[in-house]
C-alpha positions as a Python dict, from the first residue, in 0.01 Angstrom:
ca = {
    (1, 'M'): (0, 0, 0),
    (2, 'T'): (-163, 169, -294),
    (3, 'N'): (16, 407, -533),
    (4, 'G'): (-353, 506, -653),
    (5, 'S'): (-653, 718, -551),
    (6, 'V'): (-779, 643, -188),
    (7, 'T'): (-1127, 646, -89),
    (8, 'H'): (-1215, 706, 275),
    (9, 'V'): (-1555, 617, 419),
    (10, 'V'): (-1693, 690, 742),
    (11, 'I'): (-2015, 599, 902),
    (12, 'F'): (-2126, 753, 1229),
    (13, 'T'): (-2394, 664, 1479),
    (14, 'W'): (-2510, 964, 1700),
    (15, 'I'): (-2553, 978, 2080),
    (16, 'A'): (-2928, 984, 2159),
    (17, 'E'): (-2915, 1356, 2272),
    (18, 'A'): (-2772, 1487, 1947),
    (19, 'S'): (-2985, 1739, 1841),
    (20, 'D'): (-3083, 1852, 1468),
    (21, 'V'): (-2906, 2189, 1537),
    (22, 'Q'): (-2586, 1993, 1605),
    (23, 'I'): (-2614, 1761, 1334),
    (24, 'K'): (-2668, 2047, 1065),
    (25, 'A'): (-2362, 2228, 1230),
    (26, 'F'): (-2163, 1934, 1165),
    (27, 'G'): (-2258, 1901, 805),
    (28, 'A'): (-2202, 2263, 750),
    (29, 'A'): (-1839, 2232, 922),
    (30, 'L'): (-1771, 1918, 715),
    (31, 'T'): (-1856, 2121, 373),
    (32, 'G'): (-1644, 2401, 477),
    (33, 'L'): (-1371, 2155, 581),
    (34, 'A'): (-1351, 2008, 242),
    (35, 'K'): (-1334, 2347, 67),
    (36, 'R'): (-1026, 2433, 255),
    (37, 'L'): (-806, 2102, 240),
    (38, 'S'): (-626, 2077, -93),
    (39, 'D'): (-552, 1706, -17),
    (40, 'M'): (-906, 1620, -90),
    (41, 'V'): (-1018, 1552, -433),
    (42, 'T'): (-1374, 1517, -370),
    (43, 'M'): (-1620, 1488, -47),
    (44, 'H'): (-1988, 1362, -26),
    (45, 'H'): (-2183, 1346, 290),
    (46, 'G'): (-2503, 1340, 443),
    (47, 'P'): (-2760, 1203, 681),
    (48, 'D'): (-2901, 860, 641),
    (49, 'L'): (-3221, 845, 441),
    (50, 'R'): (-3391, 599, 683),
    (51, 'F'): (-3487, 341, 437),
    (52, 'R'): (-3352, 47, 659),
    (53, 'D'): (-3349, -4, 1021),
    (54, 'G'): (-3007, -54, 1153),
    (55, 'N'): (-2824, 206, 928),
    (56, 'G'): (-2581, 474, 1087),
    (57, 'D'): (-2704, 806, 1086),
    (58, 'Y'): (-2446, 988, 891),
    (59, 'A'): (-2177, 913, 632),
    (60, 'L'): (-1917, 1067, 444),
    (61, 'I'): (-1710, 961, 147),
    (62, 'A'): (-1408, 1117, 70),
    (63, 'T'): (-1136, 1068, -233),
    (64, 'F'): (-774, 1149, -214),
    (65, 'R'): (-514, 1131, -505),
    (66, 'D'): (-293, 906, -279),
    (67, 'R'): (-208, 782, 36),
    (68, 'A'): (-1, 1086, 102),
    (69, 'G'): (-288, 1307, 58),
    (70, 'W'): (-517, 1087, 320),
    (71, 'D'): (-222, 1102, 556),
    (72, 'A'): (-210, 1492, 506),
    (73, 'Y'): (-578, 1520, 570),
    (74, 'Q'): (-553, 1282, 891),
    (75, 'M'): (-297, 1518, 1056),
    (76, 'H'): (-420, 1842, 938),
    (77, 'P'): (-472, 2078, 1205),
    (78, 'E'): (-820, 2189, 1083),
    (79, 'H'): (-925, 1811, 1068),
    (80, 'K'): (-805, 1764, 1415),
    (81, 'A'): (-1023, 2054, 1524),
    (82, 'F'): (-1325, 1937, 1332),
    (83, 'V'): (-1308, 1605, 1500),
    (84, 'R'): (-1262, 1744, 1841),
    (85, 'D'): (-1548, 2016, 1810),
    (86, 'F'): (-1795, 1838, 1567),
    (87, 'V'): (-1736, 1451, 1600),
    (88, 'V'): (-1645, 1363, 1936),
    (89, 'P'): (-1956, 1540, 2087),
    (90, 'L'): (-2211, 1368, 1883),
    (91, 'Q'): (-2043, 1029, 1802),
    (92, 'A'): (-2160, 711, 1993),
    (93, 'T'): (-2000, 484, 1720),
    (94, 'R'): (-1783, 517, 1395),
    (95, 'I'): (-1663, 256, 1145),
    (96, 'T'): (-1422, 365, 874),
    (97, 'I'): (-1289, 210, 560),
    (98, 'Q'): (-1020, 332, 312),
    (99, 'F'): (-994, 139, -8),
}
């Protein structure tokens, strides 16, 4: 267990039917979410630049002051609503890591 900052990395792969409109709405909603949640220190996110085959489609990197901040983010009702409304409809696969 860490007492220092926590970096949260997520790489998404979208379903084949995901539209550009949905992906842009996902990004806008993620930016809005980051602005409203005080437990998050920083967030960077965006679509893959397609430099290499086999990459994921979209990534986010968020930093939290500590484990408690990450836990609060995971349990926050707005985060849960974001996952329900924007992640679940688009996600084919997801891989995460916290360090």
